[in-house]
CSV table of C-alpha atoms and ligand atoms in Angstrom, one decimal:
chain,number,residue,atom,x,y,z
A,1,MET,CA,348.1,67.1,-140.1
A,2,ASN,CA,350.5,69.5,-138.3
A,3,ASP,CA,350.2,70.6,-134.6
A,4,SER,CA,348.5,73.9,-135.3
A,5,ASN,CA,345.8,72.2,-137.4
A,6,LEU,CA,345.2,69.8,-134.6
A,7,SER,CA,344.9,72.6,-132.0
A,8,LEU,CA,342.5,74.4,-134.3
A,9,ASN,CA,340.4,71.3,-134.8
A,10,ALA,CA,340.2,70.8,-131.1
A,11,LEU,CA,339.1,74.4,-130.5
A,12,GLU,CA,336.6,74.1,-133.3
A,13,GLU,CA,335.3,70.8,-131.7
A,14,MET,CA,335.1,72.6,-128.3
A,15,SER,CA,333.0,75.4,-129.7
A,16,ARG,CA,330.9,73.1,-131.9
A,17,CYS,CA,330.0,71.0,-128.8
A,18,GLY,CA,329.4,74.2,-126.8
A,19,HIS,CA,331.9,73.6,-124.0
A,20,GLU,CA,332.0,76.3,-121.3
A,21,ARG,CA,335.6,75.7,-120.0
A,22,VAL,CA,338.5,73.3,-120.7
A,23,CYS,CA,341.7,73.5,-118.6
A,24,TYR,CA,345.0,71.7,-119.1
A,25,HIS,CA,347.3,71.3,-116.1
A,26,VAL,CA,350.9,70.2,-115.7
A,27,ASP,CA,352.3,69.6,-112.3
A,28,GLU,CA,356.0,69.6,-112.7
A,29,GLU,CA,356.7,68.1,-109.3
A,30,THR,CA,354.6,64.9,-109.7
A,31,GLY,CA,354.5,64.8,-113.5
A,32,LEU,CA,350.7,65.0,-113.6
A,33,ARG,CA,349.3,66.0,-116.9
A,34,ALA,CA,345.5,66.4,-116.8
A,35,LEU,CA,342.6,68.0,-118.6
A,36,ILE,CA,339.2,69.0,-117.0
A,37,ALA,CA,336.4,69.8,-119.4
A,38,VAL,CA,333.2,71.4,-118.2
A,39,HIS,CA,330.6,71.1,-121.0
A,40,SER,CA,327.7,72.7,-119.2
A,41,THR,CA,326.7,74.1,-115.8
A,42,LYS,CA,323.3,75.3,-117.0
A,43,LEU,CA,321.5,73.0,-114.6
A,44,GLY,CA,324.1,73.2,-111.9
A,45,ASN,CA,327.7,72.1,-111.0
A,46,ALA,CA,328.9,69.1,-112.9
A,47,LEU,CA,330.0,65.7,-111.6
A,48,GLY,CA,332.0,63.4,-113.9
A,49,GLY,CA,334.6,60.7,-113.5
A,50,VAL,CA,338.4,61.1,-113.6
A,51,ARG,CA,339.8,58.8,-116.2
A,52,ARG,CA,343.4,57.6,-116.0
A,53,TRP,CA,344.4,56.5,-119.5
A,54,HIS,CA,347.5,56.3,-121.7
A,55,TYR,CA,346.8,58.4,-124.8
A,56,ALA,CA,349.0,58.6,-127.9
A,57,ASN,CA,349.2,62.4,-127.6
A,58,GLU,CA,347.5,65.4,-125.9
A,59,HIS,CA,345.0,65.9,-128.8
A,60,GLU,CA,343.6,62.4,-128.4
A,61,ALA,CA,343.1,63.1,-124.7
A,62,LEU,CA,341.5,66.4,-125.5
A,63,PHE,CA,339.0,64.9,-128.0
A,64,ASP,CA,338.2,62.1,-125.4
A,65,VAL,CA,337.5,64.6,-122.6
A,66,LEU,CA,335.4,66.8,-124.9
A,67,ARG,CA,333.3,63.9,-126.1
A,68,LEU,CA,332.9,62.4,-122.6
A,69,SER,CA,332.0,65.6,-120.8
A,70,GLU,CA,329.3,66.5,-123.4
A,71,GLY,CA,327.8,63.0,-122.9
A,72,MET,CA,327.7,63.7,-119.1
A,73,THR,CA,325.5,66.8,-119.7
A,74,TRP,CA,322.9,64.7,-121.6
A,75,LYS,CA,323.1,61.9,-119.0
A,76,ALA,CA,322.6,64.2,-116.0
A,77,ALA,CA,319.7,66.1,-117.7
A,78,CYS,CA,317.9,62.9,-118.7
A,79,ALA,CA,318.4,61.6,-115.1
A,80,GLY,CA,316.5,64.7,-113.8
A,81,LEU,CA,319.5,65.9,-111.8
A,82,ALA,CA,320.3,69.6,-111.1
A,83,MET,CA,323.7,68.9,-112.5
A,84,GLY,CA,325.7,69.9,-115.6
A,85,GLY,CA,328.2,67.8,-117.5
A,86,ALA,CA,332.0,67.5,-117.1
A,87,LYS,CA,334.8,65.0,-117.1
A,88,SER,CA,338.5,64.9,-116.6
A,89,VAL,CA,341.4,62.8,-117.9
A,90,ILE,CA,344.8,62.1,-116.4
A,91,MET,CA,347.3,61.3,-119.2
A,92,LEU,CA,349.5,58.4,-118.2
A,93,PRO,CA,353.1,58.5,-119.4
A,94,GLU,CA,352.8,54.7,-120.2
A,95,ARG,CA,350.1,52.0,-120.0
A,96,GLY,CA,349.6,50.7,-116.5
A,97,ALA,CA,351.5,53.6,-114.8
A,98,PRO,CA,350.7,53.5,-111.1
A,99,GLY,CA,348.4,56.0,-109.5
A,100,THR,CA,350.4,57.3,-106.6
A,101,ARG,CA,349.3,59.4,-103.6
A,102,ASP,CA,351.3,62.4,-104.8
A,103,ILE,CA,349.6,62.3,-108.2
A,104,ALA,CA,346.2,62.0,-106.6
A,105,HIS,CA,347.0,65.0,-104.4
A,106,ALA,CA,348.1,67.0,-107.5
A,107,MET,CA,344.8,66.1,-109.2
A,108,GLY,CA,342.8,66.9,-106.1
A,109,ARG,CA,344.4,70.4,-106.1
A,110,PHE,CA,343.6,70.9,-109.8
A,111,ILE,CA,340.0,69.9,-109.2
A,112,ASP,CA,339.8,72.3,-106.2
A,113,THR,CA,340.6,75.3,-108.5
A,114,PHE,CA,337.1,74.8,-110.0
A,115,ASN,CA,335.5,75.6,-106.6
A,116,GLY,CA,332.9,72.9,-107.0
A,117,ALA,CA,331.9,73.7,-110.6
A,118,TYR,CA,333.6,70.4,-111.4
A,119,ILE,CA,333.2,67.4,-109.0
A,120,GLY,CA,335.4,64.4,-109.7
A,121,ALA,CA,334.5,60.7,-109.3
A,122,GLU,CA,335.9,57.3,-110.2
A,123,ASP,CA,336.2,56.2,-113.8
A,124,VAL,CA,338.4,53.8,-115.8
A,125,GLY,CA,341.8,53.4,-114.0
A,126,VAL,CA,340.8,55.2,-110.8
A,127,SER,CA,340.5,53.1,-107.6
A,128,PRO,CA,338.6,53.9,-104.4
A,129,GLU,CA,342.1,54.4,-102.8
A,130,PHE,CA,343.0,57.0,-105.5
A,131,THR,CA,339.7,58.7,-104.9
A,132,ASP,CA,340.3,58.9,-101.2
A,133,TRP,CA,343.7,60.5,-101.8
A,134,MET,CA,342.2,63.1,-104.1
A,135,LEU,CA,339.7,63.9,-101.3
A,136,GLU,CA,342.6,64.8,-99.0
A,137,LYS,CA,343.1,67.9,-101.2
A,138,THR,CA,339.5,68.9,-102.2
A,139,ASP,CA,336.0,68.4,-101.0
A,140,HIS,CA,334.8,68.2,-104.6
A,141,VAL,CA,335.2,64.5,-105.3
A,142,MET,CA,332.6,61.7,-104.8
A,143,GLY,CA,332.8,57.9,-104.7
A,144,GLY,CA,335.5,57.5,-101.9
A,145,THR,CA,335.2,55.0,-99.2
A,146,GLY,CA,334.4,57.4,-96.4
A,147,ASP,CA,330.9,58.1,-94.9
A,148,GLY,CA,328.5,59.8,-97.3
A,149,GLN,CA,331.0,59.5,-100.2
A,150,GLY,CA,328.8,56.9,-102.0
A,151,GLY,CA,331.5,54.2,-102.5
A,152,ASP,CA,331.3,52.0,-105.6
A,153,PRO,CA,328.5,53.3,-108.0
A,154,SER,CA,328.3,49.9,-109.9
A,155,PRO,CA,325.4,48.3,-108.0
A,156,HIS,CA,323.3,51.5,-108.6
A,157,THR,CA,324.3,51.5,-112.3
A,158,ALA,CA,323.2,47.9,-112.5
A,159,MET,CA,319.9,48.7,-110.8
A,160,GLY,CA,319.3,51.5,-113.3
A,161,VAL,CA,319.8,49.1,-116.1
A,162,ILE,CA,317.2,46.8,-114.6
A,163,TYR,CA,314.7,49.7,-114.7
A,164,GLY,CA,315.7,50.4,-118.3
A,165,MET,CA,315.1,46.8,-119.2
A,166,GLN,CA,311.6,46.9,-117.5
A,167,ALA,CA,310.7,49.9,-119.7
A,168,SER,CA,311.9,48.0,-122.7
A,169,LEU,CA,309.9,44.9,-121.9
A,170,ARG,CA,306.8,47.1,-121.3
A,171,HIS,CA,307.3,48.7,-124.6
A,172,VAL,CA,307.3,45.3,-126.4
A,173,GLY,CA,304.3,44.1,-124.4
A,174,ARG,CA,306.1,41.9,-121.8
A,175,ASP,CA,306.1,42.6,-118.1
A,176,GLN,CA,308.4,40.2,-116.3
A,177,PHE,CA,311.9,38.7,-116.4
A,178,ALA,CA,310.8,35.2,-115.4
A,179,GLY,CA,311.1,32.9,-118.4
A,180,LEU,CA,313.2,35.4,-120.4
A,181,THR,CA,316.8,34.9,-121.5
A,182,VAL,CA,319.2,37.8,-121.0
A,183,ALA,CA,322.7,37.8,-122.4
A,184,ILE,CA,325.4,39.8,-120.6
A,185,GLN,CA,328.6,40.8,-122.4
A,186,GLY,CA,331.2,41.6,-119.6
A,187,LEU,CA,331.1,40.5,-116.0
A,188,GLY,CA,333.0,43.4,-114.4
A,189,SER,CA,331.7,45.6,-111.6
A,190,VAL,CA,328.3,46.4,-113.3
A,191,GLY,CA,327.8,43.1,-115.2
A,192,THR,CA,328.2,41.0,-112.1
A,193,TYR,CA,325.6,43.0,-110.1
A,194,LEU,CA,323.3,42.9,-113.1
A,195,ALA,CA,323.6,39.2,-113.4
A,196,GLN,CA,322.7,38.8,-109.7
A,197,PHE,CA,319.7,41.2,-109.9
A,198,LEU,CA,318.4,39.4,-113.1
A,199,ASN,CA,318.8,36.0,-111.5
A,200,GLU,CA,316.8,37.2,-108.4
A,201,ARG,CA,314.0,38.2,-110.9
A,202,GLY,CA,313.9,34.7,-112.5
A,203,ALA,CA,315.7,35.4,-115.8
A,204,GLU,CA,317.9,32.8,-117.5
A,205,LEU,CA,321.4,34.2,-118.2
A,206,ILE,CA,324.0,33.7,-120.9
A,207,VAL,CA,327.3,35.3,-120.0
A,208,ALA,CA,330.8,36.0,-121.3
A,209,ASP,CA,334.0,37.6,-120.1
A,210,HIS,CA,337.7,37.3,-120.7
A,211,HIS,CA,338.1,36.5,-117.0
A,212,ASP,CA,337.2,32.9,-116.4
A,213,ASP,CA,336.9,33.4,-112.7
A,214,ARG,CA,334.2,36.1,-113.1
A,215,VAL,CA,332.2,33.8,-115.4
A,216,GLN,CA,332.6,30.8,-113.0
A,217,HIS,CA,331.4,32.9,-110.1
A,218,ILE,CA,328.1,33.7,-112.0
A,219,LEU,CA,327.8,30.0,-113.2
A,220,ASP,CA,328.1,28.9,-109.6
A,221,THR,CA,325.6,31.4,-108.1
A,222,CYS,CA,323.0,32.0,-110.9
A,223,ASN,CA,320.9,30.2,-113.4
A,224,ALA,CA,323.4,30.8,-116.2
A,225,ARG,CA,325.5,29.3,-119.0
A,226,GLY,CA,328.7,30.7,-120.3
A,227,VAL,CA,329.8,31.2,-123.9
A,228,SER,CA,333.0,32.6,-125.4
A,229,CYS,CA,333.5,36.4,-125.9
A,230,GLU,CA,333.4,35.8,-129.7
A,231,GLU,CA,330.0,34.1,-129.4
A,232,ILE,CA,328.1,36.3,-127.0
A,233,LEU,CA,326.7,38.9,-129.4
A,234,GLY,CA,325.2,36.2,-131.6
A,235,VAL,CA,323.4,34.2,-129.0
A,236,GLU,CA,319.6,33.9,-129.1
A,237,CYS,CA,318.1,35.9,-126.3
A,238,ASP,CA,315.3,38.4,-125.3
A,239,ILE,CA,317.6,41.1,-124.1
A,240,MET,CA,321.3,41.7,-124.9
A,241,ALA,CA,323.1,43.7,-122.2
A,242,PRO,CA,326.5,45.2,-123.3
A,243,CYS,CA,328.5,45.7,-120.1
A,244,ALA,CA,332.1,45.7,-121.4
A,245,LEU,CA,333.4,48.2,-123.9
A,246,GLY,CA,331.9,50.8,-126.3
A,247,ALA,CA,331.6,50.7,-130.1
A,248,ILE,CA,330.6,47.0,-130.2
A,249,LEU,CA,327.6,47.4,-132.4
A,250,ASP,CA,328.3,48.1,-136.0
A,251,GLU,CA,327.7,46.9,-139.6
A,252,LYS,CA,329.4,43.6,-138.9
A,253,SER,CA,327.8,42.7,-135.5
A,254,ILE,CA,324.3,44.1,-135.9
A,255,PRO,CA,323.3,41.5,-138.6
A,256,THR,CA,324.4,38.7,-136.3
A,257,LEU,CA,322.2,39.8,-133.4
A,258,LYS,CA,319.4,37.4,-132.3
A,259,THR,CA,317.8,39.6,-129.7
A,260,GLY,CA,314.8,41.9,-129.6
A,261,ILE,CA,316.2,44.4,-127.1
A,262,ILE,CA,319.6,46.1,-126.4
A,263,CYS,CA,319.9,47.5,-122.9
A,264,GLY,CA,323.1,47.6,-121.0
A,265,ALA,CA,325.6,49.8,-119.1
A,266,ALA,CA,328.4,50.2,-121.6
A,267,ASN,CA,328.8,53.8,-122.9
A,268,ASN,CA,328.6,54.6,-126.6
A,269,VAL,CA,327.9,51.0,-127.8
A,270,LEU,CA,327.0,52.1,-131.3
A,271,ARG,CA,330.1,52.6,-133.3
A,272,ASP,CA,328.3,55.0,-135.6
A,273,PRO,CA,325.4,56.5,-133.6
A,274,GLU,CA,323.4,57.5,-136.6
A,275,ALA,CA,323.9,54.6,-139.0
A,276,ASP,CA,323.9,51.9,-136.4
A,277,ALA,CA,320.7,53.2,-134.7
A,278,HIS,CA,319.0,52.8,-138.2
A,279,ARG,CA,320.5,49.4,-138.7
A,280,LEU,CA,319.0,48.3,-135.3
A,281,SER,CA,315.6,49.8,-136.0
A,282,ASP,CA,315.6,48.3,-139.6
A,283,ARG,CA,316.0,44.9,-137.9
A,284,ASP,CA,313.2,45.8,-135.4
A,285,ILE,CA,315.6,45.7,-132.4
A,286,LEU,CA,314.7,48.1,-129.6
A,287,TYR,CA,317.7,50.1,-128.4
A,288,ALA,CA,317.4,51.6,-124.9
A,289,PRO,CA,320.0,54.5,-125.1
A,290,ASP,CA,323.0,53.8,-122.9
A,291,PHE,CA,323.2,57.3,-121.3
A,292,VAL,CA,319.6,57.0,-120.2
A,293,VAL,CA,319.7,53.5,-118.7
A,294,ASN,CA,323.3,53.6,-117.2
A,295,ALA,CA,322.7,56.8,-115.1
A,296,GLY,CA,322.1,55.0,-111.8
A,297,GLY,CA,325.6,55.4,-110.5
A,298,LEU,CA,325.7,59.0,-111.4
A,299,ILE,CA,322.3,59.6,-109.7
A,300,HIS,CA,323.6,57.9,-106.6
A,301,LEU,CA,326.8,60.0,-106.3
A,302,ALA,CA,325.5,63.3,-107.6
A,303,GLY,CA,322.4,62.9,-105.5
A,304,LEU,CA,324.4,62.3,-102.3
A,305,TYR,CA,326.6,65.4,-103.2
A,306,LEU,CA,323.3,67.4,-103.6
A,307,GLY,CA,322.1,66.2,-100.2
A,308,TYR,CA,319.4,63.7,-101.1
A,309,THR,CA,318.6,60.8,-98.7
A,310,LEU,CA,319.1,57.2,-99.7
A,311,PRO,CA,315.3,56.5,-100.1
A,312,GLN,CA,315.1,59.6,-102.3
A,313,LEU,CA,318.0,58.4,-104.4
A,314,GLU,CA,316.4,54.9,-104.8
A,315,ALA,CA,313.2,56.6,-106.1
A,316,MET,CA,315.3,58.7,-108.5
A,317,ILE,CA,317.0,55.6,-109.9
A,318,ALA,CA,313.6,53.9,-110.2
A,319,ARG,CA,312.5,56.9,-112.4
A,320,ILE,CA,314.9,55.6,-115.1
A,321,GLU,CA,312.0,53.3,-116.1
A,322,GLU,CA,309.6,56.2,-116.8
A,323,THR,CA,312.3,58.2,-118.5
A,324,THR,CA,313.1,55.3,-120.8
A,325,MET,CA,309.4,54.9,-121.6
A,326,THR,CA,309.2,58.7,-122.3
A,327,VAL,CA,312.2,58.3,-124.7
A,328,PHE,CA,310.4,55.4,-126.5
A,329,GLU,CA,307.3,57.5,-126.8
A,330,MET,CA,309.2,60.5,-128.1
A,331,THR,CA,310.8,58.3,-130.8
A,332,LYS,CA,307.5,58.7,-132.8
A,333,GLU,CA,308.7,62.3,-133.5
A,334,HIS,CA,312.4,61.6,-133.8
A,335,LYS,CA,314.5,59.4,-136.1
A,336,THR,CA,315.9,57.0,-133.4
A,337,THR,CA,315.7,56.4,-129.7
A,338,GLY,CA,319.1,58.1,-129.4
A,339,HIS,CA,317.8,61.3,-131.1
A,340,ALA,CA,314.7,61.1,-128.8
A,341,ALA,CA,316.9,60.9,-125.7
A,342,LEU,CA,319.0,63.8,-126.8
A,343,ALA,CA,315.9,65.9,-127.4
A,344,LEU,CA,314.6,65.0,-124.0
A,345,ALA,CA,317.9,66.1,-122.4
A,346,LYS,CA,317.8,69.4,-124.3
A,347,LEU,CA,314.2,70.0,-123.3
A,348,ARG,CA,315.0,69.4,-119.6
A,349,ILE,CA,318.0,71.8,-119.8
A,350,GLU,CA,315.7,74.5,-121.5
A,351,GLU,CA,313.0,74.0,-118.8
A,352,GLY,CA,315.5,74.0,-116.0
A,353,THR,CA,317.2,77.2,-117.2
A,354,ALA,CA,313.8,78.8,-117.7
A,355,GLN,CA,312.8,77.8,-114.2
A,356,GLU,CA,316.0,79.4,-112.8
A,357,GLN,CA,315.3,82.6,-114.6
A,358,VAL,CA,311.7,82.7,-113.1
A,359,ASN,CA,313.2,82.0,-109.6
A,360,ALA,CA,315.7,84.8,-110.0
A,361,HIS,CA,313.0,87.4,-110.6
B,401,LIG,P1,334.8,46.8,-115.6
B,401,LIG,O1,336.0,47.2,-116.2
B,401,LIG,O2,334.7,46.4,-114.2
B,401,LIG,O3,334.2,45.5,-116.4
B,401,LIG,C1,334.2,45.3,-117.8
B,401,LIG,C2,334.3,43.8,-118.0
B,401,LIG,O4,334.1,43.6,-119.4
B,401,LIG,C3,335.6,43.2,-117.6
B,401,LIG,O5,335.4,42.1,-116.8
B,401,LIG,C4,336.3,42.7,-119.0
B,401,LIG,O6,337.0,41.6,-118.8
B,401,LIG,C5,335.0,42.5,-119.8
B,401,LIG,N1,335.2,42.5,-121.2
B,401,LIG,C6,336.0,43.3,-122.0
B,401,LIG,N2,335.8,43.0,-123.3
B,401,LIG,C7,335.0,42.0,-123.4
B,401,LIG,C8,334.4,41.3,-124.5
B,401,LIG,N3,334.7,41.5,-125.7
B,401,LIG,N4,333.5,40.3,-124.2
B,401,LIG,C9,333.2,40.0,-122.9
B,401,LIG,N5,333.7,40.7,-121.8
B,401,LIG,C10,334.6,41.7,-122.1
B,401,LIG,O7,333.7,47.9,-116.0
B,401,LIG,P2,332.3,48.3,-115.3
B,401,LIG,O8,332.6,49.3,-114.3
B,401,LIG,O9,331.6,47.0,-115.0
B,401,LIG,O10,331.6,49.0,-116.5
B,401,LIG,C11,331.1,48.3,-117.6
B,401,LIG,C12,330.7,49.3,-118.7
B,401,LIG,O11,329.7,50.2,-118.2
B,401,LIG,C13,331.9,50.2,-119.1
B,401,LIG,O12,331.7,50.5,-120.5
B,401,LIG,C14,331.6,51.5,-118.3
B,401,LIG,O13,332.1,52.6,-119.0
B,401,LIG,C15,330.1,51.5,-118.3
B,401,LIG,N6,329.6,52.3,-117.1
B,401,LIG,C16,329.9,51.9,-115.9
B,401,LIG,C17,329.4,52.6,-114.8
B,401,LIG,C18,329.7,52.1,-113.4
B,401,LIG,O14,329.0,52.5,-112.4
B,401,LIG,N7,330.8,51.3,-113.1
B,401,LIG,C19,328.5,53.7,-114.9
B,401,LIG,C20,328.1,54.0,-116.3
B,401,LIG,C21,328.7,53.3,-117.4
């Protein structure tokens, strides 16, 4: 495929997904190359992480930012936020390139040109320090270490997953974690908090991570046993919580699952959202859609930006349980839980837009 075909495909993809605005910025002085994609501002300004990643080329980065920003629209709408969907990516010249203060400043200035329509936050490759540096050049970034910035969203994401699990348990006629076995794939920022919250609720844990120290910490502090990263998806458990990477459930791994419920933080866990959702339901495995149950961190940061108090934010995160129940209920009229969640997001956007029109008259 030549370059003009690739560009055409990217533009087609942009209009197919319904993006409002996509900007590419090159800052010659610092070498920053970045994309900001605003998918929708129908419900309000849009908060989404800044991802620092090494892509093979600009087109790969463009497809990633288009896909991720669209996902943020559905996530924010399902979360009941007056927020749209957006995301940005910084293209690293090589893997592991350092995030300097100058580059963070250049990204902060780029974000500022959106006048708040796009609000940046942490994502893969962005540290709290880098976030603080971006904040030196724009007010439209959340997740920094300063007062009211929200800090690390991970504990809130983990708490949202707990509510998603509670809904899943209610759906299959169970009501408590005590006596249940929960497997967690990945003990990073979210997986570690999730393990602690589940341990406090009496669940037995099976955990795996490439980092032995992270596994050891959970074995030392929780009722848990460790297995290898190759084994984790096949262990017998009541709930499987993917908290590592996306695309881990596919035609190979789904037949090996020995769980009744999938509910975790990792984004886009189904390699093929359509076929894999059917594979799960054919095996009678309940799938709690990732973008519904992993919205706790977004709710925390976006809610703070919108001026909600901490108790209000906790209540909004707790509503993930009812939203997940609604999605399961709606699945009677939709092919899969993923389709139902998308339908719920679209309904909320329609209702929100209609409400705005009423308010404007
Ligand atoms: P992280 O990078 O801190 O942790 C991921 C962990 O997974 C690492 O410890 C890594 O060693 C481990 N891992 C990677 N491959 C593995 C494998 N095959 N088996 C077992 N462990 C493996 O990431 P974080 O922040 O904890 O996020 C986890 C997932 O949740 C990611 O997919 C992220 O996109 C998603 N997410 C995170 C949010 C947050 O608030 N941090 C919000 C929403 C989604």
